[in-house]
Coordinates of N, CA and C in Angstrom, one line a residue:
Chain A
X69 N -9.6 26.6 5.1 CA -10.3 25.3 5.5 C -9.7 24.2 4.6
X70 N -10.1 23.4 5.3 CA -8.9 21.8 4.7 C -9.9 21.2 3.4
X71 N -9.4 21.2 2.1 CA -9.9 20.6 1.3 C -10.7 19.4 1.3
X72 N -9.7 18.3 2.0 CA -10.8 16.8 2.3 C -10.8 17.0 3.8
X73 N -11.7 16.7 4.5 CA -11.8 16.2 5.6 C -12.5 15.1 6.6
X74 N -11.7 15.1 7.3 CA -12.4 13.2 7.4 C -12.9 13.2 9.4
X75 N -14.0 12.6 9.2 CA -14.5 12.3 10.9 C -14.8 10.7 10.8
X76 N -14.5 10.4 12.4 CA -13.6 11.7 13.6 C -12.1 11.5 13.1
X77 N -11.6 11.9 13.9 CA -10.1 12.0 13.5 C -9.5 10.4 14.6
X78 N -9.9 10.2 15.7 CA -9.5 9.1 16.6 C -11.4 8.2 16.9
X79 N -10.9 7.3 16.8 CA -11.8 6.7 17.4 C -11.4 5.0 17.7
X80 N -12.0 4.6 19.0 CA -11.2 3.1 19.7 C -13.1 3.1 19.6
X81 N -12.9 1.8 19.2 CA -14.2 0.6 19.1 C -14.4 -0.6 19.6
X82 N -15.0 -1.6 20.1 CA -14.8 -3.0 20.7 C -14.9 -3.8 19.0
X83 N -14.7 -5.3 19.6 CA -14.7 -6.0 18.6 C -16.2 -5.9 17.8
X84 N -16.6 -6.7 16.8 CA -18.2 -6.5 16.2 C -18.8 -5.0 16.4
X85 N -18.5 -4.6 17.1 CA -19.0 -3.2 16.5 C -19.4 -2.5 15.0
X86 N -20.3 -1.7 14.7 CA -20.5 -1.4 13.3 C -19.7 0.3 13.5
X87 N -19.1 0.2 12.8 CA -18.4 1.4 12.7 C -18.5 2.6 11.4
X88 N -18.9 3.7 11.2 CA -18.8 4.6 10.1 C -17.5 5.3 10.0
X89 N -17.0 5.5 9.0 CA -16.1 6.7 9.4 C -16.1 7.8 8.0
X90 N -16.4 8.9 8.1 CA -17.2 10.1 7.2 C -15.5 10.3 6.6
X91 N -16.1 10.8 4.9 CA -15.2 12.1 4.4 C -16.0 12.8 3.3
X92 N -15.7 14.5 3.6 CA -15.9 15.5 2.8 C -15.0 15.9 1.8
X93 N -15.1 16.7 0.5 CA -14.4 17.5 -0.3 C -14.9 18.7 -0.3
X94 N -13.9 19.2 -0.8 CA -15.1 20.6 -1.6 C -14.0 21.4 -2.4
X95 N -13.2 20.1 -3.1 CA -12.5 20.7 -4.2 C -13.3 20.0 -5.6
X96 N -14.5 20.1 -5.2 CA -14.8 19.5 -6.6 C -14.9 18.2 -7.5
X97 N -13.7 17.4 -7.0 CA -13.8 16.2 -7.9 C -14.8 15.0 -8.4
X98 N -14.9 14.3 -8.8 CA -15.5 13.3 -8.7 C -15.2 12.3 -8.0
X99 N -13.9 11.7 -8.1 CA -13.2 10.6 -7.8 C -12.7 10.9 -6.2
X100 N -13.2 9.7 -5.5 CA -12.8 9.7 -3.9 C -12.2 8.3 -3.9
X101 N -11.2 8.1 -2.7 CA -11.0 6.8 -2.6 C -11.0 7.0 -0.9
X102 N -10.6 5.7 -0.7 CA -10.5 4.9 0.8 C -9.5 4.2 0.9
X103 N -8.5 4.6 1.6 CA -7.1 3.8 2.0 C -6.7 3.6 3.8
X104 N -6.3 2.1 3.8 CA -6.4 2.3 5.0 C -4.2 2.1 5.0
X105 N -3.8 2.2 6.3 CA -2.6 2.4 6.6 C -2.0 1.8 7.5
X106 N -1.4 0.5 7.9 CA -0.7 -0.2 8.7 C 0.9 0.1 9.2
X107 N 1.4 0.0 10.1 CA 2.8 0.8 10.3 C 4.2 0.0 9.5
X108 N 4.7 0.3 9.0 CA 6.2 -0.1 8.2 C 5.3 0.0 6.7
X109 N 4.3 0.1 6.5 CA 3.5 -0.5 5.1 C 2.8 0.9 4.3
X110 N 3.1 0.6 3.2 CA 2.6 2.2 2.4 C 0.8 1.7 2.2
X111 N 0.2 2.5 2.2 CA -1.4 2.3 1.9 C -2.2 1.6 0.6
X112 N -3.1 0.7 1.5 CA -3.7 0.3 0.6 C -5.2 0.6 0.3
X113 N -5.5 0.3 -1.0 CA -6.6 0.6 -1.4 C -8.0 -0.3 -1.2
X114 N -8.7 0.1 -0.4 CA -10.1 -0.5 0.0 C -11.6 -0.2 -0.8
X115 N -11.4 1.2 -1.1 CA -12.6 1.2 -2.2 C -12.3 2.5 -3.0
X116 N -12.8 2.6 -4.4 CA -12.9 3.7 -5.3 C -14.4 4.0 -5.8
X117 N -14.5 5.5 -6.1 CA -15.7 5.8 -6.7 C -14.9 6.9 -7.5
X118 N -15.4 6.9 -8.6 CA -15.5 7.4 -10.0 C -16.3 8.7 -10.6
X119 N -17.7 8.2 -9.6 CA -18.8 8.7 -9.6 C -19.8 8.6 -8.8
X120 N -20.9 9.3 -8.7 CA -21.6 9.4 -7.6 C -22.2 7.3 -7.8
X121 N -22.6 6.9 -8.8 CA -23.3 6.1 -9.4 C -22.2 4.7 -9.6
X122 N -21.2 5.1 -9.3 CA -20.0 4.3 -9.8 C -18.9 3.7 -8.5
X123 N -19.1 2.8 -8.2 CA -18.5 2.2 -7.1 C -17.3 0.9 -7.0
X124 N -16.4 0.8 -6.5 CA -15.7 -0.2 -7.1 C -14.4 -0.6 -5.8
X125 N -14.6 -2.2 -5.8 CA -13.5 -2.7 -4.9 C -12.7 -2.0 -5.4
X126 N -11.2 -2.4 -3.8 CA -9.7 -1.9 -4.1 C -9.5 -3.4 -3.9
X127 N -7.9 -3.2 -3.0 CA -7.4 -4.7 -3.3 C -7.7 -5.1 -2.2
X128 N -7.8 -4.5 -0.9 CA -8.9 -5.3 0.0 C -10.0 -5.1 0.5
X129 N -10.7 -5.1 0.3 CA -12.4 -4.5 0.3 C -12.9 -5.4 1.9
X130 N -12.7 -6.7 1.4 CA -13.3 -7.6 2.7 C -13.4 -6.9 3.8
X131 N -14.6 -7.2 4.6 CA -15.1 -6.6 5.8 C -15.3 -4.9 5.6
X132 N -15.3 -4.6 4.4 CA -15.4 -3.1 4.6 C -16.9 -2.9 3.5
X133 N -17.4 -1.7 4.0 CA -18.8 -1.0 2.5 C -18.2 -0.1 2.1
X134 N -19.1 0.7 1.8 CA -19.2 1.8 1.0 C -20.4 2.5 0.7
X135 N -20.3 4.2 0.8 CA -21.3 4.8 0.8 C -21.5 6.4 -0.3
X136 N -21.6 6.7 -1.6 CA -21.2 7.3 -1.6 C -22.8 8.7 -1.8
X137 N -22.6 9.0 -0.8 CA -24.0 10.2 -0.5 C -24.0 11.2 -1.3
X138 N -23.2 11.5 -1.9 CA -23.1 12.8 -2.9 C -21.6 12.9 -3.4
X139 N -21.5 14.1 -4.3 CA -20.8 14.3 -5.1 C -19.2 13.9 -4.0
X140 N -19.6 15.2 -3.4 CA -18.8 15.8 -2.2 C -18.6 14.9 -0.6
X141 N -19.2 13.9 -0.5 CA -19.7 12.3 0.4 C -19.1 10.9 0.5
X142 N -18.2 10.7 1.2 CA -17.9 9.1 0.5 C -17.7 8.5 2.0
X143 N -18.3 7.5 2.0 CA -18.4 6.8 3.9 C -18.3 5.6 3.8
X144 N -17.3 5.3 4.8 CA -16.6 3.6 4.7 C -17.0 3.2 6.2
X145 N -17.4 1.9 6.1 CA -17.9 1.0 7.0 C -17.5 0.0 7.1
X146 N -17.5 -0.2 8.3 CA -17.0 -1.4 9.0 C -18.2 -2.3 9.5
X147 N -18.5 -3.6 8.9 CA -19.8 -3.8 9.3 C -19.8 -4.4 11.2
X148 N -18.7 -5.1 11.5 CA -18.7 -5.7 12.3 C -16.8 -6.0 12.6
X149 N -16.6 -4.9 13.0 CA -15.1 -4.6 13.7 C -14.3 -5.7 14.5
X150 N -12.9 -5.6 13.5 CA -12.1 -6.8 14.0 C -10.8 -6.0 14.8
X151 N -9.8 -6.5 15.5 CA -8.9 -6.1 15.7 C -7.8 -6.1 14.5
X152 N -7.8 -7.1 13.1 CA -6.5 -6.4 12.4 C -7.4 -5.5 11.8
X153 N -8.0 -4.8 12.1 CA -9.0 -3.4 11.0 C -8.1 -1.9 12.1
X154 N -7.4 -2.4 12.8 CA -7.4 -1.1 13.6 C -5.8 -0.6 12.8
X155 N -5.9 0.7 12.3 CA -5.0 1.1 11.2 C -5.4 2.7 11.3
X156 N -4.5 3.3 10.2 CA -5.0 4.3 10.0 C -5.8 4.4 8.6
X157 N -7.0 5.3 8.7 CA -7.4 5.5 7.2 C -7.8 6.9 7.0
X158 N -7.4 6.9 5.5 CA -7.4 8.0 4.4 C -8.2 8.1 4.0
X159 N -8.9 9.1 3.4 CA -9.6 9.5 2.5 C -8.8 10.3 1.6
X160 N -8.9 10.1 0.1 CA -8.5 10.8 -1.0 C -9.4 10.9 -2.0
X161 N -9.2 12.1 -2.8 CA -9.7 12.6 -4.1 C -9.0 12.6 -5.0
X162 N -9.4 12.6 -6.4 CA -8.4 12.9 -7.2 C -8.5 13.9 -8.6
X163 N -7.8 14.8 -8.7 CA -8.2 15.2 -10.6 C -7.6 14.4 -11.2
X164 N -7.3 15.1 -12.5 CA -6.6 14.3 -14.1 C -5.1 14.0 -13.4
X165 N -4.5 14.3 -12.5 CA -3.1 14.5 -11.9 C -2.5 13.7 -10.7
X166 N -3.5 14.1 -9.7 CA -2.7 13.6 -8.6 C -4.0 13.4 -7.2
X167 N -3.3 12.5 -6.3 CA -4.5 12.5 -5.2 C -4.1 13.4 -4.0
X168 N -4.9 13.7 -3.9 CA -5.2 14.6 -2.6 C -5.8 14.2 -1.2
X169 N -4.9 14.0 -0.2 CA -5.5 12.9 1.1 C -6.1 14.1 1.9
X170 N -6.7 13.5 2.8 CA -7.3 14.0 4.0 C -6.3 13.7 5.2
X171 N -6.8 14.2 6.2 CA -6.0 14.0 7.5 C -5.8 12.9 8.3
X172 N -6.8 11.7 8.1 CA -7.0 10.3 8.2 C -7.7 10.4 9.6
X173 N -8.2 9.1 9.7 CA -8.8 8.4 10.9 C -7.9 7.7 11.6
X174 N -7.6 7.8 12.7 CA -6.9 6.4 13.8 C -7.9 5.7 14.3
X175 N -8.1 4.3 13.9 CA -9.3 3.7 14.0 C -8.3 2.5 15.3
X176 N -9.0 2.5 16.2 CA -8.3 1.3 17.0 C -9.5 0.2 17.3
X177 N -9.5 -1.1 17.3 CA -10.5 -2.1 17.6 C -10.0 -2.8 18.5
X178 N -10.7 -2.9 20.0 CA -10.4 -3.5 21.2 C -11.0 -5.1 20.8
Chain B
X105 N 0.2 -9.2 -11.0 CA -0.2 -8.3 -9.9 C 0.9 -7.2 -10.1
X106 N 0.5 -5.4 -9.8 CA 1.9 -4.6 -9.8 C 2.3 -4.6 -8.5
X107 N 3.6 -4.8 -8.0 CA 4.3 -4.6 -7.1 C 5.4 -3.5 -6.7
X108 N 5.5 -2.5 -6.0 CA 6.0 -1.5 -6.1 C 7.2 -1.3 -5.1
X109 N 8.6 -1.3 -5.1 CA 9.5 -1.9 -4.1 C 10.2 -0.6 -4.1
X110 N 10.0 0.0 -2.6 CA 11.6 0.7 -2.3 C 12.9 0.4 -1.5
X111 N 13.7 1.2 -1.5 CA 14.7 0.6 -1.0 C 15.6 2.3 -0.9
X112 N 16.4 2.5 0.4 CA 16.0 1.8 1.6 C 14.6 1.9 2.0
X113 N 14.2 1.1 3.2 CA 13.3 1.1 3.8 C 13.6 2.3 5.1
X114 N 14.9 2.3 5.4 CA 15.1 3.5 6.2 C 16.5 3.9 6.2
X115 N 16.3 5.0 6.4 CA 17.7 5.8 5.8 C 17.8 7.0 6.8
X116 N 19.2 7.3 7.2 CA 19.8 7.8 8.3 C 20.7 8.6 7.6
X117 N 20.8 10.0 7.5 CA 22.3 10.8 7.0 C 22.3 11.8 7.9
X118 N 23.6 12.4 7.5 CA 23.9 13.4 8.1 C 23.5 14.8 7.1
X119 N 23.1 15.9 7.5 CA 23.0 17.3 7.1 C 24.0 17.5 6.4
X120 N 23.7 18.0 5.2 CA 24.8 18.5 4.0 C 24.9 16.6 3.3
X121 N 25.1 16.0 3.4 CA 25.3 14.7 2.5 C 24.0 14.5 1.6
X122 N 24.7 14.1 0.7 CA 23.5 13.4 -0.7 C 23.2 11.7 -0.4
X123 N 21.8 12.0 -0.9 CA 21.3 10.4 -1.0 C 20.6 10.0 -2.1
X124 N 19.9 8.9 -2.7 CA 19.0 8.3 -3.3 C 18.2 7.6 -2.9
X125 N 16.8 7.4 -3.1 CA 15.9 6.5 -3.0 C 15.4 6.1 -3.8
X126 N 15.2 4.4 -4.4 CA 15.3 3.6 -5.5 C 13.4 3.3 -5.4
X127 N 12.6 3.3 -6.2 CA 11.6 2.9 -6.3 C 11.6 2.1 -7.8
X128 N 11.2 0.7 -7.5 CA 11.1 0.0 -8.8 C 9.9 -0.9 -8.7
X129 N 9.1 -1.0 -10.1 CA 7.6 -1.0 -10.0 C 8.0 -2.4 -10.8
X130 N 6.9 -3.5 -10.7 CA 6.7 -4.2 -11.8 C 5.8 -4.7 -12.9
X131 N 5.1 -3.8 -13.5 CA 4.7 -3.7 -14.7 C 4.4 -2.2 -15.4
X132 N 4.1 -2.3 -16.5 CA 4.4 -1.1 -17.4 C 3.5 0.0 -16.8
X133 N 4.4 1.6 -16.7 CA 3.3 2.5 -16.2 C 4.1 3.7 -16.9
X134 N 3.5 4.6 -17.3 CA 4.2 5.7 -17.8 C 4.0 7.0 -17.0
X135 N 3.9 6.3 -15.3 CA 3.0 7.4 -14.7 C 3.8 7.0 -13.4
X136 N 4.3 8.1 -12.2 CA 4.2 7.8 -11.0 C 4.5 8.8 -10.3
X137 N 4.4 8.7 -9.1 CA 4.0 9.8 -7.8 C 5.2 9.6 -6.6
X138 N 5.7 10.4 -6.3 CA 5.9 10.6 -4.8 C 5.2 11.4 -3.9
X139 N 5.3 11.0 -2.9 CA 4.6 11.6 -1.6 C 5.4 11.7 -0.2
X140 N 5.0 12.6 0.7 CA 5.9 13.1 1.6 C 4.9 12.5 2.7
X141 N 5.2 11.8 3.6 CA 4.7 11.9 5.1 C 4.8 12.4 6.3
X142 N 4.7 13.1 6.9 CA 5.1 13.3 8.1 C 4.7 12.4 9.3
X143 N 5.2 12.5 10.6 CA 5.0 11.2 11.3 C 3.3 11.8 12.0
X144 N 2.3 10.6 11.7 CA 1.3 11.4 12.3 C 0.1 12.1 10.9
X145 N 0.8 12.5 10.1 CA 0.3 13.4 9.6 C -0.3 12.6 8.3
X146 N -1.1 13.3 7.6 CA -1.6 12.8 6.1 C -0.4 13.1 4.9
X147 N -0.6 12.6 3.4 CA 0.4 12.4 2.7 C 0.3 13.7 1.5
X148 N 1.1 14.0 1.8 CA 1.7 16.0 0.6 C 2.2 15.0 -0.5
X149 N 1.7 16.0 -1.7 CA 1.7 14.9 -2.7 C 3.2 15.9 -3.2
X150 N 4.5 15.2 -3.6 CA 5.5 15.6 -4.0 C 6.0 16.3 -5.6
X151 N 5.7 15.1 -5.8 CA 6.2 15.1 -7.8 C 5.2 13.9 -8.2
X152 N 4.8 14.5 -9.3 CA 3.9 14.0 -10.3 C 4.9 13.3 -11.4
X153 N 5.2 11.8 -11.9 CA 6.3 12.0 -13.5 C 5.4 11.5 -14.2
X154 N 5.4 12.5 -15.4 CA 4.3 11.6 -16.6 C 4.8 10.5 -17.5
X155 N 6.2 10.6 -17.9 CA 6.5 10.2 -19.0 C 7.5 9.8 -18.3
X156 N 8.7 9.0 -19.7 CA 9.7 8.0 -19.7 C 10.8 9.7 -19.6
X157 N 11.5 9.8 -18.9 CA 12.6 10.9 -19.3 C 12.5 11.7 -18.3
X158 N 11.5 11.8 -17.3 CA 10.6 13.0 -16.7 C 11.6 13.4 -15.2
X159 N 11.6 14.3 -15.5 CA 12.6 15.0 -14.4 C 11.7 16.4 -13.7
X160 N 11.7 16.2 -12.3 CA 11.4 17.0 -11.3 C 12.1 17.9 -10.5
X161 N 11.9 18.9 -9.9 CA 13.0 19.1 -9.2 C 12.4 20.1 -8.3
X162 N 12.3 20.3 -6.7 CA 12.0 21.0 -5.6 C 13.1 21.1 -4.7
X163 N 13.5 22.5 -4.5 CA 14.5 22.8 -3.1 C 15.5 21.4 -3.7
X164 N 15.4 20.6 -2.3 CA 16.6 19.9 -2.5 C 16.6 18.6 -3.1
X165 N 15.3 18.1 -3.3 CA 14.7 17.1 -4.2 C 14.5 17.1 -5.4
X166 N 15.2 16.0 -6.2 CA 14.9 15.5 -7.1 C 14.5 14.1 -7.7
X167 N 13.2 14.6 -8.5 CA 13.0 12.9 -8.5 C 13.1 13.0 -10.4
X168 N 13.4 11.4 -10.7 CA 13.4 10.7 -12.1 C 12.5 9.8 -12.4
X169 N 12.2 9.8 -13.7 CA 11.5 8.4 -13.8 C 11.7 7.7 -15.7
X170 N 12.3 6.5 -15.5 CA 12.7 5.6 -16.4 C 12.2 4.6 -16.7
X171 N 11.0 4.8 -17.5 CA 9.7 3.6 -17.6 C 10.3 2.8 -18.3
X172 N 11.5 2.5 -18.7 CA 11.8 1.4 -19.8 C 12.6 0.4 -18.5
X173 N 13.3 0.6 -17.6 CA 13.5 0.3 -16.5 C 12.6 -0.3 -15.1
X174 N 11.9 0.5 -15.3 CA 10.9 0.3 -14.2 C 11.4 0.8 -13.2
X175 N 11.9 2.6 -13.1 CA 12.8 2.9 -11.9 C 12.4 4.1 -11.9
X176 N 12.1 4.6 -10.6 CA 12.3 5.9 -10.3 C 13.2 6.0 -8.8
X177 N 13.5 7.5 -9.5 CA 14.9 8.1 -8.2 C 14.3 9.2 -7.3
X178 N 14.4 9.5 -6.3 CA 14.1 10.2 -5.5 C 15.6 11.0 -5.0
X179 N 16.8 11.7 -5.2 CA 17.4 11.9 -4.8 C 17.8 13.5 -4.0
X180 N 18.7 13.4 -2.6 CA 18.3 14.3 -2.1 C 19.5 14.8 -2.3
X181 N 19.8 16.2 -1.9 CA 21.1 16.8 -2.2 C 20.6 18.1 -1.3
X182 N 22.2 17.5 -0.6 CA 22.6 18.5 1.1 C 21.2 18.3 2.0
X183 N 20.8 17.4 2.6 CA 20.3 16.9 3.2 C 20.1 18.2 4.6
X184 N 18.7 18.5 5.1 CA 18.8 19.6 6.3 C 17.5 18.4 7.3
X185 N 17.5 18.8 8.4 CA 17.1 17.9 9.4 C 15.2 18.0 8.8
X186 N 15.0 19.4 8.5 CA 13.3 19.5 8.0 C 13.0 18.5 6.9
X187 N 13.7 17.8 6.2 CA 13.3 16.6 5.4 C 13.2 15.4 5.7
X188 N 13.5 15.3 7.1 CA 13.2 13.7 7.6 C 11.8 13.7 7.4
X189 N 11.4 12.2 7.1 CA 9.6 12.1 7.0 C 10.2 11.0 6.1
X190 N 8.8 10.3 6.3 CA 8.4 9.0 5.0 C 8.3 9.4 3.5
X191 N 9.0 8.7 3.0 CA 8.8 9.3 1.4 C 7.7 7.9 0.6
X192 N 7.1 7.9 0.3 CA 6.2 6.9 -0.6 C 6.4 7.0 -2.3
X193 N 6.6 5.8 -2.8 CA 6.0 6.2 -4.2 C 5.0 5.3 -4.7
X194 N 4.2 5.7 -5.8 CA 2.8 5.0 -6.2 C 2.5 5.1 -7.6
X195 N 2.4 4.2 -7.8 CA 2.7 3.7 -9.6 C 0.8 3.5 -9.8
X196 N 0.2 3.7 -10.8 CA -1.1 3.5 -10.8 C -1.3 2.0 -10.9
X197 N -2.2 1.0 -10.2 CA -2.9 -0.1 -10.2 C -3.1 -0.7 -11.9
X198 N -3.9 0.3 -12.9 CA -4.4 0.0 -13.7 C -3.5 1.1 -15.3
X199 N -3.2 1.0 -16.3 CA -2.9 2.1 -16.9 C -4.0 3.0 -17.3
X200 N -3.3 4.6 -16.9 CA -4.4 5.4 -17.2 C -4.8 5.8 -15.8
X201 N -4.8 4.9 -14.8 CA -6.3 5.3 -13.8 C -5.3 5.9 -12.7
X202 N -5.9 6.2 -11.8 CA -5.9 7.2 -10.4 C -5.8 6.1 -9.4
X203 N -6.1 4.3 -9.5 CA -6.0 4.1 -8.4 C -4.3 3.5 -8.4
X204 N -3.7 3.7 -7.5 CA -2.4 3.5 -7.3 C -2.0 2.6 -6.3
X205 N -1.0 1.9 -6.0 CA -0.2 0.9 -5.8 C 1.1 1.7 -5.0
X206 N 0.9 1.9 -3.3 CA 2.1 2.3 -2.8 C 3.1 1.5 -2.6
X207 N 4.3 1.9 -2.6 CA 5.7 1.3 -1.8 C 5.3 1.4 -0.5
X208 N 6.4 0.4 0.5 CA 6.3 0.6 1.7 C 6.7 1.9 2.6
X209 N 7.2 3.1 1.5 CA 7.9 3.7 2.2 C 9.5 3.6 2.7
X210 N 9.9 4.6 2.7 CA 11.6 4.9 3.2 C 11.3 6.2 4.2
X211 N 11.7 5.4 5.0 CA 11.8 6.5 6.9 C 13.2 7.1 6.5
X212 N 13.2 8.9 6.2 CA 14.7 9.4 6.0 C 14.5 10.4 7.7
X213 N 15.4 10.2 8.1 CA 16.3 10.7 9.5 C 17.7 11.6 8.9
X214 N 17.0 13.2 8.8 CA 18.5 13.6 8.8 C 19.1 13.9 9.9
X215 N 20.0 13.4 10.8 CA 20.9 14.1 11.7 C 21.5 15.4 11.6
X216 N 21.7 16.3 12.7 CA 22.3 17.2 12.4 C 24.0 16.7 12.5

């Protein structure tokens, strides 16, 4: 079974729409993050947690939350869905070393 | 702000030929990462370099890293068609921390 995993895997939304998009671990870590992925462009950072208690912008946060439900929990929202929000996004973890992605979301906004 | 630049941005060889791919960061990090993409797919984390000196080495990859520079090398040797994919590298954001700062990527295409 896949270390991180993220739902759904595809999802097309209209504009304003409220959108969730889930990810799990169950390697343990603390540290989750949120990256989303545009085409020719390497990923960027939308939110970090540390800790269950510990929450923290990336470099673009705007229009996005954050949820972190548990250790093993971290859920990014879209409060009201735009068309440049439609990308791909990551979910990663990390130890003392290195990050560990999930399979991502293809998020498309009509 | 760090900025993290590779070059190429896409790269085309032939099977059996050697290459390099240049990643240069701009400000101090004693830390950085490559990553493998596949098209479609999530990111395989490659080589970890901790330090100024740090040398890696997998199958036909090798990567460097020269923190006094601000450079790391990704170099490939005898190039086979299973290594075409996006290569990334990612210098951390902050010193110390985990959040990281990708390149745009280099699209490698090996031909047979």
């Amino acid at each position: 079974d896949a270390d991180v995993t993220q739902t759904p895997r595809n999802r097309i939304t209209k504009t304003g729409k409220r959108i969730m998009l889930e990810c799990s671990q169950t390697k343990g870590h603390d540290r989750m993050y949120w990256y989303r992925q545009d085409p020719g462009l390497g990923l960027q950072l939308i939110y970090y947690s540390f800790d269950v208690k510990d929450i923290n912008k990336g470099e673009i946060s705007d229009g996005y939350s954050v949820s972190r439900q548990a250790q093993a929990k971290f859920s990014l929202s879209l409060e009201s869905a735009i068309p440049n929000q439609t990308a791909l996004y990551f979910c990663a973890t990390s130890d003392s070393w290195r990050q560990y992605f999930g399979p991502g979301t293809r998020l498309t906004v009509l | 702000e760090l900025k993290v630049e590779q070059n190429p941005l896409f790269l085309s060889m032939q099977e059996g030929k050697n290459y390099t791919i240049y990643c240069n960061y701009s400000t101090t990090s004693d830390r950085l990462y490559w990553y493998r993409q596949d098209p479609g797919k999530s990111l395989e984390s490659l080589f970890v370099l901790l330090s100024n000196g740090a040398v890696k080495q997998e199958g036909r990859l090798m990567a460097s890293l020269d923190t006094k520079a601000r450079l790391s090398t990704l170099h490939i040797t005898a190039a086979v068609h299973d290594l075409s994919a996006t290569y990334f590298c990612a210098v951390p954001w902050e010193g110390g921390s985990e959040k990281l700062v990708f390149g745009k990527g280099t699209k490698l295409t090996v031909n047979p």
